[in-house]
Each structure stands twice: as C-alpha cells, then as structure tokens.
Backbone as a printed PyTorch tensor [residue, N CA C, xyz], in Angstrom:
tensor([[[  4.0150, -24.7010,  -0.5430],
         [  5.2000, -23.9260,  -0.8250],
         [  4.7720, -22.6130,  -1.4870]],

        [[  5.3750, -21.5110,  -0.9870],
         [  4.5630, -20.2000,  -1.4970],
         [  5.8760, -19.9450,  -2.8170]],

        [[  5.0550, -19.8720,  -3.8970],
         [  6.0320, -19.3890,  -5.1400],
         [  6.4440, -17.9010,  -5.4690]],

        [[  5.1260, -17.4520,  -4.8600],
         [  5.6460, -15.7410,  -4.9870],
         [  4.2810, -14.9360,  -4.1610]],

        [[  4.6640, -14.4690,  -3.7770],
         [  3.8990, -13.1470,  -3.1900],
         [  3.7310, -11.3150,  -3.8020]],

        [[  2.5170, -11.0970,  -3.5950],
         [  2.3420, -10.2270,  -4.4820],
         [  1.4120,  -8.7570,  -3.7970]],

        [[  2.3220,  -7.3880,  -3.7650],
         [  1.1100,  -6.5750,  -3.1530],
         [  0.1790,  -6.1450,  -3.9370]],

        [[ -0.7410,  -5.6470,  -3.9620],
         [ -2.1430,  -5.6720,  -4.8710],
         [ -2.3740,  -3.7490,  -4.2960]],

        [[ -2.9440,  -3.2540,  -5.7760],
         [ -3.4000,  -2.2080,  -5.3250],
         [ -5.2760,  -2.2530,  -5.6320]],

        [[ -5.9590,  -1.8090,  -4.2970],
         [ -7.2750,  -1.6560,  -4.0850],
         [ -7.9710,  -0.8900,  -4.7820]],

        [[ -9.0530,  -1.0190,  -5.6250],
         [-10.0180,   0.1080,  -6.2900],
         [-11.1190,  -0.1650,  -5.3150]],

        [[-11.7500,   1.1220,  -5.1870],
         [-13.1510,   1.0900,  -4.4530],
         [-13.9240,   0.4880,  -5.1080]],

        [[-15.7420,  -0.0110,  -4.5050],
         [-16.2430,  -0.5970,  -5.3780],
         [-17.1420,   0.3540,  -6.1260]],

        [[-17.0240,   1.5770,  -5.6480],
         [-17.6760,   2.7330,  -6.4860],
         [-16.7350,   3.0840,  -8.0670]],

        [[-15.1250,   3.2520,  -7.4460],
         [-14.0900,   3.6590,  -8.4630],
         [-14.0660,   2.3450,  -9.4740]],

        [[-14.4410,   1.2780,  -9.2200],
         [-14.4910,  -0.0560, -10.2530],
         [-16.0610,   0.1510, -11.1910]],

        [[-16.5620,   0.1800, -10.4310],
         [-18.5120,   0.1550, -10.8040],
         [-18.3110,   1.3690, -11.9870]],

        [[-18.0300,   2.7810, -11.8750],
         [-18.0140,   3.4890, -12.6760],
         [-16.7780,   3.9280, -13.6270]],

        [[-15.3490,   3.1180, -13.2590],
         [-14.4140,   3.3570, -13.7940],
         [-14.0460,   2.1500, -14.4980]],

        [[-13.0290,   1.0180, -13.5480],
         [-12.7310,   0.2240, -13.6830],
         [-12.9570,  -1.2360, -14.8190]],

        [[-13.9600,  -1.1440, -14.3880],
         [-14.6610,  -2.5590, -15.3580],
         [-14.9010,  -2.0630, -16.7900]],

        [[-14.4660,  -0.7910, -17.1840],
         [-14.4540,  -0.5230, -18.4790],
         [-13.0110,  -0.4790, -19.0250]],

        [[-12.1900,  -0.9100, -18.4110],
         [-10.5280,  -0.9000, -18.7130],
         [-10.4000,  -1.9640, -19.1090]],

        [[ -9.1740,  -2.2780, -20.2610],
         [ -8.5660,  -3.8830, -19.8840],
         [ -8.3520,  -4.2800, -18.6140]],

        [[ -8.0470,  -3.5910, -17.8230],
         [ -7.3110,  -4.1730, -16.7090],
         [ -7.9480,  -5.1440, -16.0180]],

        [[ -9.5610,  -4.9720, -15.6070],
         [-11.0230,  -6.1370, -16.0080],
         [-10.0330,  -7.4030, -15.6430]],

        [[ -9.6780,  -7.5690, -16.5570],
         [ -9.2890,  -9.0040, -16.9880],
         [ -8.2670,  -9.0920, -15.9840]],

        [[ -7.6390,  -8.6190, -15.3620],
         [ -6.7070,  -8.9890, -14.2130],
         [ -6.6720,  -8.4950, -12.4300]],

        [[ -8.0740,  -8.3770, -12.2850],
         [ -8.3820,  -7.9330, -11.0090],
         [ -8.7780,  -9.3710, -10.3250]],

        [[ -8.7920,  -8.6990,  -9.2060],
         [ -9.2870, -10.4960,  -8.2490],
         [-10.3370,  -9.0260,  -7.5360]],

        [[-11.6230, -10.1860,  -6.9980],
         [-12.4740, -10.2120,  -6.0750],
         [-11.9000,  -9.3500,  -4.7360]],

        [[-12.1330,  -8.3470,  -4.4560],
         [-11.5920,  -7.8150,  -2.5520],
         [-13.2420,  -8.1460,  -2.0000]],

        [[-13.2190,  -7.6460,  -0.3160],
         [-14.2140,  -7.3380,   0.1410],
         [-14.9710,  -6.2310,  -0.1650]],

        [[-15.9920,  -6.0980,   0.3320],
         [-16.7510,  -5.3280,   0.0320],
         [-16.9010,  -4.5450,  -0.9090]],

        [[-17.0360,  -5.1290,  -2.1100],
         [-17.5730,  -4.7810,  -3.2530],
         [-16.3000,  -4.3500,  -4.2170]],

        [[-14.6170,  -4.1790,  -3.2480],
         [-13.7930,  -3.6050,  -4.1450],
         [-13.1050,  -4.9330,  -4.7950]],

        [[-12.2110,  -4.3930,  -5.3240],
         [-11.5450,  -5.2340,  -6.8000],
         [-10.0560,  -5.0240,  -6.6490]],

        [[ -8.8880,  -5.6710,  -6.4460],
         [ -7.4230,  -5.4670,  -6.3870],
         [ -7.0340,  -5.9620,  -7.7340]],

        [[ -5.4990,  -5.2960,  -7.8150],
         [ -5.0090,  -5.5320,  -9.2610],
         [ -3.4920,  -5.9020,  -8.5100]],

        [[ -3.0280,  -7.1200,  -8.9720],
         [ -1.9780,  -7.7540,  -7.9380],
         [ -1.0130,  -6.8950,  -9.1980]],

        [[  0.4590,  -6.6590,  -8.1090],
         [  1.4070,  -5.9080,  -9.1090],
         [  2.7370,  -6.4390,  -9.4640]],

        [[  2.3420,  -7.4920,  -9.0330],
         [  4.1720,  -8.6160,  -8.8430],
         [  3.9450,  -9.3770, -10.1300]],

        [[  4.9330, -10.6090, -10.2850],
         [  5.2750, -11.0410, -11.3040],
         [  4.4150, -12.4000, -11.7490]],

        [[  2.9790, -12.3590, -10.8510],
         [  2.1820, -13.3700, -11.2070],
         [  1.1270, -13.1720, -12.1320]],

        [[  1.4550, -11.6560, -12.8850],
         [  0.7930, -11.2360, -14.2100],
         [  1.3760, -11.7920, -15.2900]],

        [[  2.5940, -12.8060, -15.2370],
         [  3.0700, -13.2810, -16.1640],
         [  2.7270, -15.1080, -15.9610]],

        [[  1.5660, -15.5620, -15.1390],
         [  1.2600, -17.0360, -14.5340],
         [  0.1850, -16.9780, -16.1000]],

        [[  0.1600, -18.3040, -16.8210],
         [ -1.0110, -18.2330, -17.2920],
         [ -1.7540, -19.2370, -17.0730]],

        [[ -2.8780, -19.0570, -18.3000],
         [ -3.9690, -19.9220, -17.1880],
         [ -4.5830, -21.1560, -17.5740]],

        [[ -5.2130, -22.1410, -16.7970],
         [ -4.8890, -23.7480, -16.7220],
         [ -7.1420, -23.5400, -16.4800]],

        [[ -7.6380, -24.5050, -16.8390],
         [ -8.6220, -24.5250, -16.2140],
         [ -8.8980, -25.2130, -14.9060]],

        [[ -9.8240, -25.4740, -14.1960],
         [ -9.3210, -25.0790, -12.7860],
         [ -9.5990, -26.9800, -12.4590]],

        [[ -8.4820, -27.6460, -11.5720],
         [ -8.3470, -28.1810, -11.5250],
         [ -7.0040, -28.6910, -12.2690]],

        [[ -6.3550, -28.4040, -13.2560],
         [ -5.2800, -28.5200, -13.8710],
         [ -4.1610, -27.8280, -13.7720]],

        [[ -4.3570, -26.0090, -13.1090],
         [ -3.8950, -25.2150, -13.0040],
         [ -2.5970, -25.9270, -11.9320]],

        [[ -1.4860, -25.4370, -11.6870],
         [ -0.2310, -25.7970, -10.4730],
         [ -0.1350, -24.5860,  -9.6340]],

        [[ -1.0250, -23.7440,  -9.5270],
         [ -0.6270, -22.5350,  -8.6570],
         [ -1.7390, -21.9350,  -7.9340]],

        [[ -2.3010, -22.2850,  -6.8340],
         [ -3.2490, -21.4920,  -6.5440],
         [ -3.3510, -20.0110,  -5.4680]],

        [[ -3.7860, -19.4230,  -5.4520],
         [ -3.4340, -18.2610,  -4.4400],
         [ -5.0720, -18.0720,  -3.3320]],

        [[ -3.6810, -17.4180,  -2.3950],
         [ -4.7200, -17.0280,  -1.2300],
         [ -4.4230, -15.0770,  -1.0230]],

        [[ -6.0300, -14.6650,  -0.9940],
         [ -5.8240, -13.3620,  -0.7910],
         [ -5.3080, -12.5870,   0.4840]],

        [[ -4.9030, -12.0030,   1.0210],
         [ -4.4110, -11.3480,   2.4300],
         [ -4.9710, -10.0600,   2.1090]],

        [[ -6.1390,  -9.8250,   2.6040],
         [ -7.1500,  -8.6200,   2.5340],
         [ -6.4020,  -7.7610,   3.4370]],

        [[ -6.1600,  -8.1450,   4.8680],
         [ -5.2930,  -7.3760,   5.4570],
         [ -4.2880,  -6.6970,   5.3820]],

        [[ -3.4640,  -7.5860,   4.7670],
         [ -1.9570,  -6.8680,   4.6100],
         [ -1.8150,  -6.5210,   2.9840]],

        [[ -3.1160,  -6.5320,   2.2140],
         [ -3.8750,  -6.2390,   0.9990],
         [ -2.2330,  -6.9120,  -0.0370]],

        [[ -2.1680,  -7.9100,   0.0240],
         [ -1.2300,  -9.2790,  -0.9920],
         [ -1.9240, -10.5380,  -1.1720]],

        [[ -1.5550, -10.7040,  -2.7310],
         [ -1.5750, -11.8060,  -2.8370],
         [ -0.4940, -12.7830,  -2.8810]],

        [[ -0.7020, -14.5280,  -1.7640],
         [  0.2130, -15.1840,  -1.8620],
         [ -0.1150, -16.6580,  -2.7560]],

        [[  1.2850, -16.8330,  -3.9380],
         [  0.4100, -17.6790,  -4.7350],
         [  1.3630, -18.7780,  -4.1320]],

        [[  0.7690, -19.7900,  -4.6300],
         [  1.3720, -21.1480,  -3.5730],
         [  1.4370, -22.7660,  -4.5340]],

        [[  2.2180, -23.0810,  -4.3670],
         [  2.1830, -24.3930,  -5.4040],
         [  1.3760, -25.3920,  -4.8270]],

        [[  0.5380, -26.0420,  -5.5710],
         [ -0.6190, -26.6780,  -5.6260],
         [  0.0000, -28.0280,  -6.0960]],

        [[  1.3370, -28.4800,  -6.2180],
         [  1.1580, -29.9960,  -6.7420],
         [  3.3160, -29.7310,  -6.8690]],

        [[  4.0200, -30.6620,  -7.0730],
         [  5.4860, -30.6940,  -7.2490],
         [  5.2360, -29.7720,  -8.9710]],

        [[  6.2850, -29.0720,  -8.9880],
         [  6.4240, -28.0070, -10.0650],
         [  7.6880, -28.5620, -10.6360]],

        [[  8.0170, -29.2870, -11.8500],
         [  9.4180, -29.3800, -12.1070],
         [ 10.0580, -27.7930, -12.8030]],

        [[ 11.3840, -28.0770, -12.7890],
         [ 12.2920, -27.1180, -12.9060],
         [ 11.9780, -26.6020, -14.9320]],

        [[ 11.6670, -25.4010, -14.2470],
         [ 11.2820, -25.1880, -16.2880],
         [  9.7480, -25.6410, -16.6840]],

        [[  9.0250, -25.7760, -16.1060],
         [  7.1760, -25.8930, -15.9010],
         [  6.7610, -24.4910, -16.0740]],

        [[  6.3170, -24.5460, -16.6980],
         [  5.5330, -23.2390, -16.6270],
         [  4.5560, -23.1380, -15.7750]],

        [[  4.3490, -22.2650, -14.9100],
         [  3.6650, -21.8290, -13.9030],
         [  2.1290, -21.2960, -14.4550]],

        [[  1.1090, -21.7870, -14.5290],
         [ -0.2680, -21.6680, -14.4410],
         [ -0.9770, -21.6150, -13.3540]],

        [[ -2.1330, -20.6900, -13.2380],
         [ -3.0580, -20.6020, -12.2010],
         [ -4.3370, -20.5700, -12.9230]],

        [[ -5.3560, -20.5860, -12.0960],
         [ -6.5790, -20.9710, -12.7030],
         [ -7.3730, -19.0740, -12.8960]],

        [[ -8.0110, -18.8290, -13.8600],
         [ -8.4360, -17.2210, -13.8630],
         [ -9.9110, -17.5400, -13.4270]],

        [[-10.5310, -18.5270, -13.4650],
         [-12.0300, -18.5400, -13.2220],
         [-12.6450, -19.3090, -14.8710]],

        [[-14.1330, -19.1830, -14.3990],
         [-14.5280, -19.6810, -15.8520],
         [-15.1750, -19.4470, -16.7090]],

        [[-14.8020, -17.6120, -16.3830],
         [-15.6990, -16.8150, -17.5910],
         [-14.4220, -16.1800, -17.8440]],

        [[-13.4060, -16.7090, -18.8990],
         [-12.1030, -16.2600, -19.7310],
         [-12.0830, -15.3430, -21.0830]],

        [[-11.8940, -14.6910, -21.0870],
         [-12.1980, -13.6370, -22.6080],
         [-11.2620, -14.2470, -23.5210]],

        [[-10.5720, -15.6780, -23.9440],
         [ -9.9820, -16.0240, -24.6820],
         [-10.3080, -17.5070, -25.0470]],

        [[ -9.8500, -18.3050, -26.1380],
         [ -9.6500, -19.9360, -26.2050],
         [ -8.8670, -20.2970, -25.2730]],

        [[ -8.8650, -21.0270, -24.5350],
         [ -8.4170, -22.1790, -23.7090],
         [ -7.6430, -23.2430, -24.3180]],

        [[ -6.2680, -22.5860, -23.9460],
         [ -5.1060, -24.5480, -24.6750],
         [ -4.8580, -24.4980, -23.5060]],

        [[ -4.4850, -25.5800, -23.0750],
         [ -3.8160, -26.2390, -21.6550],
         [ -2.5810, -26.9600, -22.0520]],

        [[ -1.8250, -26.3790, -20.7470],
         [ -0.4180, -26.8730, -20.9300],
         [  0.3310, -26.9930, -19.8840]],

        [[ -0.5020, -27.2020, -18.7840],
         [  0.0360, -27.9960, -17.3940],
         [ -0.7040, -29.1180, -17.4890]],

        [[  0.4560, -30.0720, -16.5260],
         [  0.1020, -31.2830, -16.1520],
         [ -1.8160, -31.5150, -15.5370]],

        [[ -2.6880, -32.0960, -15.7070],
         [ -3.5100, -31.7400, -15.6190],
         [ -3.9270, -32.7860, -14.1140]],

        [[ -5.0410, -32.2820, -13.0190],
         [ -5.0180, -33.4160, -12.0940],
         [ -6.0110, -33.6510, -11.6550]],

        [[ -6.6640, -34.1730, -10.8620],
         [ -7.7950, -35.4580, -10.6010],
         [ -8.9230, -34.6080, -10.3840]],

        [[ -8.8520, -33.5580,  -9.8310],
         [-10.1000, -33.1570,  -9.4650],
         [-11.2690, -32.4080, -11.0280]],

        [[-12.0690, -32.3830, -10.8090],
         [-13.3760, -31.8680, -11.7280],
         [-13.4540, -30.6770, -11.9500]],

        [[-13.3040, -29.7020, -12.7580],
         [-13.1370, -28.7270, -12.9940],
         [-15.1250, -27.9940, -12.2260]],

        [[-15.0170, -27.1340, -12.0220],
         [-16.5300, -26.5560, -11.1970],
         [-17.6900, -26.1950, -12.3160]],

        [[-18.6210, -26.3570, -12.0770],
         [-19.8850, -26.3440, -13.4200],
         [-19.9820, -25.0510, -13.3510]],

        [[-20.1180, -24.4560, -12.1850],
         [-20.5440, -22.5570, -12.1930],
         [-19.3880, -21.6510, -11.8050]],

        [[-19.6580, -20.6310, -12.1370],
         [-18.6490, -19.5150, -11.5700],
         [-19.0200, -19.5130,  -9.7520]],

        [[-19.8230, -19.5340,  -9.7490],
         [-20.5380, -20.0540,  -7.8080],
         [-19.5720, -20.8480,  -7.4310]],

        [[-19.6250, -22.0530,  -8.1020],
         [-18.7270, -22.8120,  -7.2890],
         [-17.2690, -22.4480,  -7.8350]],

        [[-16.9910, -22.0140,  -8.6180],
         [-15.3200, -21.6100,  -8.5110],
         [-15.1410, -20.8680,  -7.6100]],

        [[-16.0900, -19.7890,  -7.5320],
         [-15.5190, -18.5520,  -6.2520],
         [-16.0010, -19.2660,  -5.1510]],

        [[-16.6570, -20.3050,  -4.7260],
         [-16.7690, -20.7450,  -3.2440],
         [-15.3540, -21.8120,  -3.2970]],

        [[-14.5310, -22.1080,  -3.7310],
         [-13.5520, -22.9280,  -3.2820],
         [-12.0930, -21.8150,  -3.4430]],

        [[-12.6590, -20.2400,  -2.8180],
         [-11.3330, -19.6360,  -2.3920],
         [-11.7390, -19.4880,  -0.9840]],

        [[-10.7450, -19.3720,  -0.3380],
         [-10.1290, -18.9240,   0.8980],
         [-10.7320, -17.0190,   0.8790]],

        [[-11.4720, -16.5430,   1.6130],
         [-11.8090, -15.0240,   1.4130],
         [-10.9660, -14.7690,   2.9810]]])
C-alpha cells in the first residue's frame, strides 16, 4: 500500500561533493545514481526513524520520474506513527517506537544499502 509519494529535488554529485554534504540537509538526502544525492520534498520529512527491521514504512526510489514512493511495510493502525528506517549511521540516540518485527536488523551499512530497490 503506497502511503505517500514524494518528488525529490536532484544535487549533482559534484554540487553535493563540494557543497552539499556540508549542510544540515546531509541528514536528509537519499542515495541517486551516479554519484548524485536527492532531497525528497513531501511530507515524509516528518516519518521518523525505527531501526531497520522495526521501521513500518519502507520506500522505493523512481530515479526516472526522480520521486520517492514510500509504502507500508506491515498493517499500520489508525494513529501509529509512521517510521521509516534512515540507515545505520544516525547522527542521534535511537528510542524506538514502532511495533518492532522479525527480521534482523543488517550488521553493515553494505548490507542496509544492498536491501534497496535502485
């Protein structure tokens, strides 16, 4: 079930390399191809975050039509707060406060970014 969809604006990977990654904003870019970095602009800057495996929201990128679509990952009751997973190098403490579920959270950042959809 897709919960929300989101268009993303593209930084080059030159305009990130020498600009970007010195901003807060860092903290809320996703992975593009080739070397660039998107900053989604919809209302899934307000999802917070679950470690991975616990998270209820996961998203798939649309490089093409340059959106992200985030998608429910498990039944969401009414008034749940909506969590997605950020990865597992977080610039904050970690409380969890979604339902949490079976699978193993990933030992490396390797394997977190190999279980997206590119």
């Amino acid at each position: 079930v897709v919960v929300h969809i989101s268009p993303v604006l593209v930084f080059g990977a030159q305009e990130y390399r020498e600009h970007g990654k010195y901003t807060c904003l860092d903290h809320y870019t996703y992975c593009w191809r080739d070397g660039q970095f998107a900053l989604a602009l919809g209302l899934d800057s307000m999802f917070n975050h679950e470690p991975s495996g616990r998270e209820n929201v996961g998203f798939v990128r649309d490089m093409d039509q340059a959106l992200i679509r985030y998608v429910a990952l498990r039944d969401i009751a009414a008034g749940e707060e909506l969590c997605i997973c950020y990865g597992p190098n977080v610039w904050f403490d970690v409380v969890s406060d979604c339902e949490p579920e079976t699978a193993s959270p990933p030992e490396t950042a390797q394997d977190f970014l190999s279980s997206f959809e590119l």
